[in-house]
mmCIF file of C-alpha atoms in Angstrom:
data_model
loop_
_atom_site.group_PDB
_atom_site.id
_atom_site.type_symbol
_atom_site.label_atom_id
_atom_site.label_comp_id
_atom_site.label_asym_id
_atom_site.label_seq_id
_atom_site.Cartn_x
_atom_site.Cartn_y
_atom_site.Cartn_z
ATOM 1 C CA MET A 121 131.992 91.252 82.472
ATOM 2 C CA GLU A 122 129.262 88.607 82.345
ATOM 3 C CA VAL A 123 129.218 88.792 78.543
ATOM 4 C CA LEU A 124 132.995 88.492 78.431
ATOM 5 C CA GLU A 125 132.928 85.503 80.742
ATOM 6 C CA LEU A 126 130.294 83.726 78.655
ATOM 7 C CA ARG A 127 132.118 84.449 75.408
ATOM 8 C CA THR A 128 135.468 83.356 76.842
ATOM 9 C CA TYR A 129 134.000 80.057 78.025
ATOM 10 C CA ARG A 130 132.431 79.409 74.630
ATOM 11 C CA ASP A 131 135.589 80.288 72.695
ATOM 12 C CA LEU A 132 137.766 78.255 75.033
ATOM 13 C CA GLN A 133 135.749 75.151 74.198
ATOM 14 C CA TYR A 134 136.222 75.907 70.508
ATOM 15 C CA VAL A 135 139.994 76.428 70.846
ATOM 16 C CA ARG A 136 140.316 73.122 72.712
ATOM 17 C CA SER A 137 138.528 71.268 69.902
ATOM 18 C CA MET A 138 140.757 73.019 67.319
ATOM 19 C CA GLU A 139 143.829 71.992 69.310
ATOM 20 C CA THR A 140 142.900 68.324 68.787
ATOM 21 C CA LEU A 141 142.417 68.958 65.057
ATOM 22 C CA MET A 142 145.791 70.713 64.716
ATOM 23 C CA ARG A 143 147.591 67.849 66.438
ATOM 24 C CA SER A 144 145.948 65.427 64.002
ATOM 25 C CA LEU A 145 147.024 67.560 61.049
ATOM 26 C CA ASP A 146 150.572 67.823 62.369
ATOM 27 C CA ALA A 147 150.769 64.029 62.722
ATOM 28 C CA ARG A 148 149.456 63.519 59.151
ATOM 29 C CA LEU A 149 151.988 65.971 57.713
ATOM 30 C CA ARG A 150 154.892 64.343 59.533
ATOM 31 C CA ALA A 151 153.792 60.884 58.339
ATOM 32 C CA ALA A 152 153.464 62.019 54.708
ATOM 33 C CA ASP A 153 157.221 62.776 54.564
ATOM 34 C CA GLY A 154 156.928 65.006 51.493
ATOM 35 C CA SER A 155 154.637 62.806 49.385
ATOM 36 C CA LEU A 156 150.825 63.114 49.425
ATOM 37 C CA SER A 157 148.232 61.410 47.304
ATOM 38 C CA ALA A 158 145.441 63.442 45.788
ATOM 39 C CA LYS A 159 142.977 61.944 48.247
ATOM 40 C CA SER A 160 145.163 62.726 51.286
ATOM 41 C CA PHE A 161 145.757 66.272 50.040
ATOM 42 C CA GLN A 162 142.007 66.890 49.730
ATOM 43 C CA GLU A 163 141.440 65.540 53.253
ATOM 44 C CA LEU A 164 144.114 67.872 54.627
ATOM 45 C CA LYS A 165 142.597 70.797 52.725
ATOM 46 C CA ASP A 166 139.182 70.065 54.225
ATOM 47 C CA ARG A 167 140.681 69.899 57.711
ATOM 48 C CA MET A 168 142.486 73.213 57.158
ATOM 49 C CA THR A 169 139.151 74.784 56.147
ATOM 50 C CA GLU A 170 137.797 73.801 59.557
ATOM 51 C CA LEU A 171 140.575 75.880 61.152
ATOM 52 C CA LEU A 172 139.644 79.108 59.343
ATOM 53 C CA PRO A 173 137.213 80.394 62.079
ATOM 54 C CA LEU A 174 140.082 80.173 64.583
ATOM 55 C CA SER A 175 141.557 83.430 63.256
ATOM 56 C CA SER A 176 138.343 85.381 64.010
ATOM 57 C CA VAL A 177 138.195 83.860 67.505
ATOM 58 C CA LEU A 178 141.762 85.010 68.167
ATOM 59 C CA GLU A 179 140.902 88.502 66.867
ATOM 60 C CA GLN A 180 137.963 88.571 69.281
ATOM 61 C CA TYR A 181 140.350 87.674 72.093
ATOM 62 C CA LYS A 182 142.465 90.706 71.179
ATOM 63 C CA ALA A 183 139.365 92.958 71.213
ATOM 64 C CA ASP A 184 138.261 91.536 74.558
ATOM 65 C CA THR A 185 141.703 92.230 75.982
ATOM 66 C CA ARG A 186 141.369 95.883 74.951
ATOM 67 C CA THR A 187 137.905 95.984 76.581
ATOM 68 C CA ILE A 188 139.302 94.634 79.845
ATOM 69 C CA VAL A 189 142.027 97.303 79.770
ATOM 70 C CA ARG A 190 139.358 100.007 79.349
ATOM 71 C CA LEU A 191 137.279 98.509 82.175
ATOM 72 C CA ARG A 192 140.308 98.496 84.425
ATOM 73 C CA GLU A 193 140.903 102.182 83.644
ATOM 74 C CA GLU A 194 137.255 103.047 84.371
ATOM 75 C CA VAL A 195 137.392 101.220 87.706
ATOM 76 C CA ARG A 196 140.561 103.146 88.555
ATOM 77 C CA ASN A 197 138.811 106.457 87.714
ATOM 78 C CA LEU A 198 135.731 105.465 89.704
ATOM 79 C CA SER A 199 137.870 104.591 92.711
ATOM 80 C CA GLY A 200 139.411 108.059 92.523
ATOM 81 C CA SER A 201 135.971 109.689 92.349
ATOM 82 C CA LEU A 202 134.737 107.706 95.356
ATOM 83 C CA ALA A 203 137.831 108.705 97.297
ATOM 84 C CA ALA A 204 137.150 112.376 96.497
ATOM 85 C CA ILE A 205 133.513 112.024 97.602
ATOM 86 C CA GLN A 206 134.605 110.325 100.808
ATOM 87 C CA GLU A 207 137.087 113.128 101.464
ATOM 88 C CA GLU A 208 134.394 115.767 100.836
ATOM 89 C CA MET A 209 131.911 114.000 103.127
ATOM 90 C CA GLY A 210 134.592 113.715 105.767
ATOM 91 C CA ALA A 211 134.707 117.500 105.899
ATOM 92 C CA TYR A 212 131.269 117.458 107.525
ATOM 93 C CA GLY A 213 130.403 115.925 110.846
ATOM 94 C CA TYR A 214 127.445 113.592 111.186
ATOM 95 C CA GLU A 215 125.296 116.307 112.767
ATOM 96 C CA ASP A 216 126.153 118.775 109.986
ATOM 97 C CA LEU A 217 125.182 116.234 107.334
ATOM 98 C CA GLN A 218 121.968 115.458 109.214
ATOM 99 C CA GLN A 219 121.093 119.162 109.370
ATOM 100 C CA ARG A 220 121.721 119.535 105.628
ATOM 101 C CA VAL A 221 119.506 116.524 104.881
ATOM 102 C CA MET A 222 116.748 117.868 107.144
ATOM 103 C CA ALA A 223 116.932 121.273 105.448
ATOM 104 C CA LEU A 224 116.648 119.667 102.017
ATOM 105 C CA GLU A 225 113.701 117.520 103.145
ATOM 106 C CA ALA A 226 111.969 120.624 104.518
ATOM 107 C CA ARG A 227 112.423 122.407 101.183
ATOM 108 C CA LEU A 228 111.069 119.391 99.302
ATOM 109 C CA HIS A 229 108.116 119.200 101.696
ATOM 110 C CA ALA A 230 107.342 122.911 101.163
ATOM 111 C CA CYS A 231 107.614 122.477 97.386
ATOM 112 C CA ALA A 232 105.260 119.485 97.441
ATOM 113 C CA GLN A 233 102.815 121.467 99.570
ATOM 114 C CA LYS A 234 102.729 124.300 97.048
ATOM 115 C CA LEU A 235 102.534 122.183 93.892
ATOM 116 C CA GLY A 236 100.671 119.133 95.162
ATOM 117 C CA CYS A 237 97.617 120.590 96.854
ATOM 118 C CA GLY A 238 94.177 120.630 95.345
ATOM 119 C CA LYS A 239 90.520 119.858 95.842
ATOM 120 C CA LEU A 240 89.401 116.228 95.920
ATOM 121 C CA THR A 241 87.409 115.400 92.793
ATOM 122 C CA GLY A 242 87.714 111.624 92.505
ATOM 123 C CA VAL A 243 88.664 108.367 94.186
ATOM 124 C CA SER A 244 89.939 105.407 92.157
ATOM 125 C CA ASN A 245 88.779 101.817 92.276
ATOM 126 C CA PRO A 246 90.161 99.929 95.285
ATOM 127 C CA ILE A 247 93.498 98.110 95.136
ATOM 128 C CA THR A 248 93.536 95.211 97.592
ATOM 129 C CA ILE A 249 97.046 94.797 98.990
ATOM 130 C CA ARG A 250 96.422 91.972 101.417
ATOM 131 C CA ALA A 251 93.753 90.197 103.498
ATOM 132 C CA MET A 252 95.138 89.882 107.018
ATOM 133 C CA GLY A 253 93.879 90.206 110.581
ATOM 134 C CA SER A 254 90.487 90.814 112.135
ATOM 135 C CA ARG A 255 87.588 92.939 110.943
ATOM 136 C CA PHE A 256 89.050 96.114 112.483
ATOM 137 C CA GLY A 257 92.563 97.550 112.427
ATOM 138 C CA SER A 258 94.947 99.994 110.801
ATOM 139 C CA TRP A 259 97.999 99.953 108.569
ATOM 140 C CA MET A 260 100.171 102.787 107.322
ATOM 141 C CA THR A 261 103.516 104.083 106.063
ATOM 142 C CA ASP A 262 105.472 107.096 107.334
ATOM 143 C CA THR A 263 104.210 110.209 105.560
ATOM 144 C CA MET A 264 107.504 112.074 106.158
ATOM 145 C CA ALA A 265 109.956 109.294 105.320
ATOM 146 C CA PRO A 266 112.218 109.603 102.252
ATOM 147 C CA SER A 267 111.086 107.734 99.156
ATOM 148 C CA ALA A 268 113.609 104.939 99.750
ATOM 149 C CA ASP A 269 111.946 104.143 103.092
ATOM 150 C CA SER A 270 108.928 101.947 102.323
ATOM 151 C CA ARG A 271 108.332 100.419 105.759
ATOM 152 C CA VAL A 272 104.772 99.394 106.615
ATOM 153 C CA TRP A 273 103.244 99.361 110.107
ATOM 154 C CA TYR A 274 100.370 97.049 110.987
ATOM 155 C CA MET A 275 98.077 97.220 114.059
ATOM 156 C CA ASP A 276 95.319 94.626 114.340
ATOM 157 C CA GLY A 277 92.220 95.346 116.456
ATOM 158 C CA TYR A 278 90.603 98.506 117.799
ATOM 159 C CA TYR A 279 91.147 98.453 121.571
ATOM 160 C CA LYS A 280 93.606 97.325 124.254
ATOM 161 C CA GLY A 281 96.169 96.337 121.617
ATOM 162 C CA ARG A 282 99.881 96.885 122.174
ATOM 163 C CA ARG A 283 101.593 94.929 119.371
ATOM 164 C CA VAL A 284 102.776 96.866 116.302
ATOM 165 C CA LEU A 285 104.402 94.979 113.409
ATOM 166 C CA GLU A 286 106.955 96.844 111.301
ATOM 167 C CA PHE A 287 107.576 95.366 107.825
ATOM 168 C CA ARG A 288 110.700 96.352 105.908
ATOM 169 C CA THR A 289 108.893 96.999 102.598
ATOM 170 C CA LEU A 290 105.431 96.826 101.096
ATOM 171 C CA GLY A 291 106.506 93.644 99.312
ATOM 172 C CA ASP A 292 107.462 92.102 102.649
ATOM 173 C CA PHE A 293 104.095 93.127 104.068
ATOM 174 C CA ILE A 294 102.309 91.401 101.191
ATOM 175 C CA LYS A 295 104.358 88.225 101.760
ATOM 176 C CA GLY A 296 104.211 88.466 105.560
ATOM 177 C CA GLN A 297 108.000 88.347 105.981
ATOM 178 C CA ASN A 298 110.911 90.464 107.281
ATOM 179 C CA PHE A 299 109.179 92.238 110.145
ATOM 180 C CA ILE A 300 109.974 93.247 113.694
ATOM 181 C CA GLN A 301 107.602 93.715 116.616
ATOM 182 C CA HIS A 302 107.121 96.771 118.833
ATOM 183 C CA LEU A 303 105.300 96.325 122.134
ATOM 184 C CA LEU A 304 103.750 99.628 123.156
ATOM 185 C CA PRO A 305 104.046 100.533 126.855
ATOM 186 C CA GLN A 306 100.390 101.640 126.869
ATOM 187 C CA PRO A 307 97.487 100.066 124.917
ATOM 188 C CA TRP A 308 95.672 101.897 122.151
ATOM 189 C CA ALA A 309 92.039 102.745 121.499
ATOM 190 C CA GLY A 310 90.410 102.964 118.068
ATOM 191 C CA THR A 311 92.104 102.738 114.688
ATOM 192 C CA GLY A 312 92.967 106.395 114.126
ATOM 193 C CA HIS A 313 96.715 106.001 114.528
ATOM 194 C CA VAL A 314 99.283 107.633 112.271
ATOM 195 C CA VAL A 315 103.060 107.313 111.730
ATOM 196 C CA TYR A 316 104.741 110.675 111.241
ATOM 197 C CA ASN A 317 108.485 111.340 111.006
ATOM 198 C CA GLY A 318 109.516 108.107 112.731
ATOM 199 C CA SER A 319 106.932 108.183 115.538
ATOM 200 C CA LEU A 320 103.523 106.618 116.122
ATOM 201 C CA PHE A 321 100.726 108.900 117.351
ATOM 202 C CA TYR A 322 97.807 107.117 119.002
ATOM 203 C CA ASN A 323 95.046 107.431 121.600
ATOM 204 C CA LYS A 324 95.784 105.766 124.936
ATOM 205 C CA TYR A 325 93.048 103.297 125.883
ATOM 206 C CA GLN A 326 90.288 104.609 128.208
ATOM 207 C CA SER A 327 91.602 108.180 128.134
ATOM 208 C CA ASN A 328 91.794 111.288 125.957
ATOM 209 C CA VAL A 329 95.596 111.152 126.081
ATOM 210 C CA VAL A 330 97.640 111.403 122.883
ATOM 211 C CA VAL A 331 100.816 109.273 122.932
ATOM 212 C CA LYS A 332 103.883 109.845 120.747
ATOM 213 C CA TYR A 333 105.910 106.631 120.559
ATOM 214 C CA HIS A 334 109.319 106.742 118.842
ATOM 215 C CA PHE A 335 110.100 103.542 116.936
ATOM 216 C CA ARG A 336 113.898 103.780 116.851
ATOM 217 C CA SER A 337 114.333 104.390 120.588
ATOM 218 C CA ARG A 338 111.295 102.230 121.450
ATOM 219 C CA SER A 339 110.140 104.822 123.942
ATOM 220 C CA VAL A 340 107.346 107.345 124.565
ATOM 221 C CA LEU A 341 108.697 110.799 123.752
ATOM 222 C CA VAL A 342 105.665 112.749 124.967
ATOM 223 C CA GLN A 343 102.025 112.250 125.934
ATOM 224 C CA ARG A 344 99.376 114.873 126.535
ATOM 225 C CA SER A 345 95.664 115.042 127.225
ATOM 226 C CA LEU A 346 93.571 116.547 124.437
ATOM 227 C CA PRO A 347 91.424 119.127 126.277
ATOM 228 C CA GLY A 348 87.748 118.169 126.461
ATOM 229 C CA ALA A 349 88.047 115.348 123.926
ATOM 230 C CA GLY A 350 85.551 112.528 124.283
ATOM 231 C CA TYR A 351 86.848 108.984 124.638
ATOM 232 C CA ASN A 352 85.793 105.399 125.384
ATOM 233 C CA ASN A 353 83.058 105.345 122.702
ATOM 234 C CA THR A 354 81.537 108.659 123.804
ATOM 235 C CA PHE A 355 81.800 110.262 120.341
ATOM 236 C CA PRO A 356 82.938 107.564 117.876
ATOM 237 C CA TYR A 357 82.375 107.326 114.129
ATOM 238 C CA SER A 358 79.202 105.530 113.041
ATOM 239 C CA TRP A 359 80.885 102.117 113.258
ATOM 240 C CA GLY A 360 81.872 102.547 116.938
ATOM 241 C CA GLY A 361 85.117 100.787 117.838
ATOM 242 C CA PHE A 362 86.452 103.407 120.314
ATOM 243 C CA SER A 363 87.060 105.687 117.322
ATOM 244 C CA ASP A 364 86.611 108.867 119.374
ATOM 245 C CA MET A 365 90.019 110.281 118.392
ATOM 246 C CA ASP A 366 91.454 110.129 114.886
ATOM 247 C CA PHE A 367 94.957 111.364 114.023
ATOM 248 C CA MET A 368 95.892 112.416 110.504
ATOM 249 C CA VAL A 369 98.764 113.883 108.518
ATOM 250 C CA ASP A 370 98.477 115.895 105.333
ATOM 251 C CA GLU A 371 100.763 118.246 103.386
ATOM 252 C CA SER A 372 100.701 120.803 106.207
ATOM 253 C CA GLY A 373 101.298 118.608 109.259
ATOM 254 C CA LEU A 374 99.658 116.690 112.110
ATOM 255 C CA TRP A 375 95.923 116.887 112.901
ATOM 256 C CA ALA A 376 93.499 115.455 115.452
ATOM 257 C CA VAL A 377 89.820 114.860 114.723
ATOM 258 C CA TYR A 378 87.547 114.378 117.736
ATOM 259 C CA THR A 379 84.512 115.786 119.570
ATOM 260 C CA THR A 380 83.840 117.564 122.852
ATOM 261 C CA ASN A 381 80.719 118.073 124.935
ATOM 262 C CA GLN A 382 81.069 121.798 124.356
ATOM 263 C CA ASN A 383 80.757 121.202 120.609
ATOM 264 C CA ALA A 384 77.570 119.160 121.082
ATOM 265 C CA GLY A 385 79.017 116.073 119.414
ATOM 266 C CA ASN A 386 80.151 117.876 116.252
ATOM 267 C CA ILE A 387 83.519 117.123 114.711
ATOM 268 C CA VAL A 388 86.395 119.275 115.938
ATOM 269 C CA VAL A 389 89.585 119.579 113.876
ATOM 270 C CA SER A 390 92.765 120.603 115.716
ATOM 271 C CA ARG A 391 96.230 121.263 114.363
ATOM 272 C CA LEU A 392 98.800 119.702 116.709
ATOM 273 C CA ASP A 393 102.435 120.528 117.335
ATOM 274 C CA PRO A 394 104.143 117.182 116.556
ATOM 275 C CA HIS A 395 106.882 117.817 119.143
ATOM 276 C CA THR A 396 104.796 118.884 122.164
ATOM 277 C CA LEU A 397 101.307 117.642 121.121
ATOM 278 C CA GLU A 398 99.900 121.050 122.087
ATOM 279 C CA VAL A 399 96.833 122.273 120.195
ATOM 280 C CA MET A 400 97.875 125.077 117.865
ATOM 281 C CA ARG A 401 94.385 125.903 116.546
ATOM 282 C CA SER A 402 90.938 124.287 116.444
ATOM 283 C CA TRP A 403 87.884 124.452 114.183
ATOM 284 C CA ASP A 404 84.280 123.383 114.871
ATOM 285 C CA THR A 405 83.026 121.837 111.636
ATOM 286 C CA GLY A 406 79.367 121.583 112.672
ATOM 287 C CA TYR A 407 79.148 118.012 111.344
ATOM 288 C CA PRO A 408 77.910 115.374 113.853
ATOM 289 C CA LYS A 409 80.646 112.784 114.347
ATOM 290 C CA ARG A 410 78.292 109.879 114.950
ATOM 291 C CA SER A 411 76.874 110.467 111.450
ATOM 292 C CA ALA A 412 80.319 110.170 109.872
ATOM 293 C CA GLY A 413 81.620 106.849 108.588
ATOM 294 C CA GLU A 414 85.271 107.964 108.510
ATOM 295 C CA ALA A 415 87.288 111.113 107.733
ATOM 296 C CA PHE A 416 90.650 112.164 106.278
ATOM 297 C CA MET A 417 92.634 115.370 105.657
ATOM 298 C CA ILE A 418 94.017 116.567 102.306
ATOM 299 C CA CYS A 419 95.689 119.978 102.003
ATOM 300 C CA GLY A 420 94.042 121.373 105.130
ATOM 301 C CA VAL A 421 90.582 120.171 104.106
ATOM 302 C CA LEU A 422 88.700 117.608 106.197
ATOM 303 C CA TYR A 423 86.720 115.168 104.044
ATOM 304 C CA VAL A 424 83.992 113.116 105.722
ATOM 305 C CA THR A 425 82.226 110.001 104.414
ATOM 306 C CA ASN A 426 78.529 109.546 105.082
ATOM 307 C CA SER A 427 78.841 105.851 105.969
ATOM 308 C CA HIS A 428 81.281 103.026 106.690
ATOM 309 C CA LEU A 429 79.103 100.535 104.798
ATOM 310 C CA ALA A 430 78.431 99.770 101.129
ATOM 311 C CA GLY A 431 77.322 102.788 99.116
ATOM 312 C CA ALA A 432 79.516 105.201 101.083
ATOM 313 C CA LYS A 433 80.730 108.417 99.486
ATOM 314 C CA VAL A 434 82.683 111.517 100.461
ATOM 315 C CA TYR A 435 79.798 113.705 101.525
ATOM 316 C CA PHE A 436 81.176 116.709 103.433
ATOM 317 C CA ALA A 437 84.273 118.937 103.211
ATOM 318 C CA TYR A 438 85.484 121.493 105.746
ATOM 319 C CA PHE A 439 88.099 124.052 104.651
ATOM 320 C CA THR A 440 90.314 125.146 107.542
ATOM 321 C CA ASN A 441 91.894 127.990 105.541
ATOM 322 C CA THR A 442 88.514 129.745 105.210
ATOM 323 C CA SER A 443 86.598 128.122 108.124
ATOM 324 C CA SER A 444 83.865 127.163 105.665
ATOM 325 C CA TYR A 445 82.258 123.942 104.472
ATOM 326 C CA GLU A 446 80.390 122.435 101.554
ATOM 327 C CA TYR A 447 78.539 119.223 100.798
ATOM 328 C CA THR A 448 80.207 117.050 98.202
ATOM 329 C CA ASP A 449 79.370 113.952 96.178
ATOM 330 C CA VAL A 450 82.527 111.914 95.541
ATOM 331 C CA PRO A 451 81.634 108.207 95.317
ATOM 332 C CA PHE A 452 84.069 105.368 95.941
ATOM 333 C CA HIS A 453 83.716 101.609 95.836
ATOM 334 C CA ASN A 454 83.478 100.130 99.354
ATOM 335 C CA GLN A 455 84.436 96.672 98.128
ATOM 336 C CA TYR A 456 84.277 94.753 101.418
ATOM 337 C CA SER A 457 81.410 96.745 102.964
ATOM 338 C CA HIS A 458 82.917 97.734 106.327
ATOM 339 C CA ILE A 459 85.578 100.452 106.569
ATOM 340 C CA SER A 460 87.116 100.911 110.005
ATOM 341 C CA MET A 461 90.135 103.024 109.015
ATOM 342 C CA LEU A 462 90.588 105.606 106.257
ATOM 343 C CA ASP A 463 93.690 107.816 106.064
ATOM 344 C CA TYR A 464 95.374 109.951 103.426
ATOM 345 C CA ASN A 465 99.117 109.660 102.765
ATOM 346 C CA PRO A 466 100.422 112.894 101.189
ATOM 347 C CA ARG A 467 103.711 111.297 100.127
ATOM 348 C CA GLU A 468 101.940 108.716 97.976
ATOM 349 C CA ARG A 469 98.717 110.683 97.280
ATOM 350 C CA ALA A 470 96.724 107.633 98.294
ATOM 351 C CA LEU A 471 94.064 106.615 100.804
ATOM 352 C CA TYR A 472 94.963 103.746 103.131
ATOM 353 C CA THR A 473 91.962 101.689 104.204
ATOM 354 C CA TRP A 474 91.198 98.782 106.507
ATOM 355 C CA ASN A 475 88.080 97.205 105.063
ATOM 356 C CA ASN A 476 86.655 94.152 106.809
ATOM 357 C CA GLY A 477 90.049 92.494 107.321
ATOM 358 C CA HIS A 478 91.463 93.684 103.982
ATOM 359 C CA GLN A 479 94.214 96.257 103.545
ATOM 360 C CA VAL A 480 93.205 98.426 100.610
ATOM 361 C CA LEU A 481 94.577 101.461 98.728
ATOM 362 C CA TYR A 482 92.733 104.127 96.736
ATOM 363 C CA ASN A 483 94.403 106.688 94.506
ATOM 364 C CA VAL A 484 92.901 110.175 94.593
ATOM 365 C CA THR A 485 92.345 112.819 91.948
ATOM 366 C CA LEU A 486 92.939 116.417 93.006
ATOM 367 C CA PHE A 487 91.977 119.570 91.117
ATOM 368 C CA HIS A 488 95.182 121.607 91.350
ATOM 369 C CA VAL A 489 95.345 125.350 91.787
ATOM 370 C CA ILE A 490 99.026 126.313 91.541
ATOM 371 C CA SER A 491 99.770 129.735 92.954
ATOM 372 C CA THR A 492 102.777 131.876 92.078
ATOM 373 C CA ALA A 493 104.805 134.154 94.311
ATOM 374 C CA GLY A 494 102.857 137.177 93.125
ATOM 375 C CA ASP A 495 99.452 135.747 93.973
ATOM 376 C CA PRO A 496 97.679 137.091 97.051
#
């Protein structure tokens, strides 16, 4: 339609100029009254030659008219298709449609879990998204949201904070525009927060309580104490910052990483029920938490860095499926020399990092082992 409009405007200007020429020719012919000199005849012939392109313009008008008729027919067909879709959708109630969508998302999630899992073998160079906020903080996207949902959540600081900024898209986050503010009813501790399926999971300040805050309803859905978990800088990562409790999401669900006195300061990994926050199962990794810079989960494997400073690398891996561990050597570039948040996003297969006031992404390389239905 835009092409037609442009061409019509152009041709209309041409037809208007030809109209002036034709009136001039008509006046000359009437004045000649049957007798023309050779010079006048040649002038009229030259003017008539100028009118020759008019026939092709008129032919183009005819073709454009046929195009408009076809477009009108296509719009009519499309309207009928949309009406049929609307009628089909009307056969289902909102709850039925929601259940169908949830079932499809669950199948996609299970498929991604089977095909997407693997062992970490590499971390890319850092991609700096933005420099915003203080030295410590966290930022994230929803690991369970559909691909069209690209909201970003931003939480500056590592203790007593309550303000969460929600940006509509990553582009808006980069530009610092189109955001809303959530004021949490209870302040947070640390930077180990995670957004999972529309809710924020975080550690309540000066306690070992896990809080599940739902963004849409702006309310706390559930909160529960994590049995024996240290808090208030009792067992933080090497950088401190009230990082006693760290929440993570990978392909298999929600996890908590923390330490208890009973585990002598070693990292404990617990699988949490995202609805009730109850501990489903726990593992003692044997790795001292104060010696860890940060940690993240990929495919049920806890990866631990040996430092939060320059020269850091992924140094230790604990496999929950076999309750075993190994020492690794996966380097990555700690560009701004002070990481205070490091989390894996299974939807994007990327590490989200808060590095000395910079929001940074790393892509990861996984060695895939794809099992079939007949495999043990």
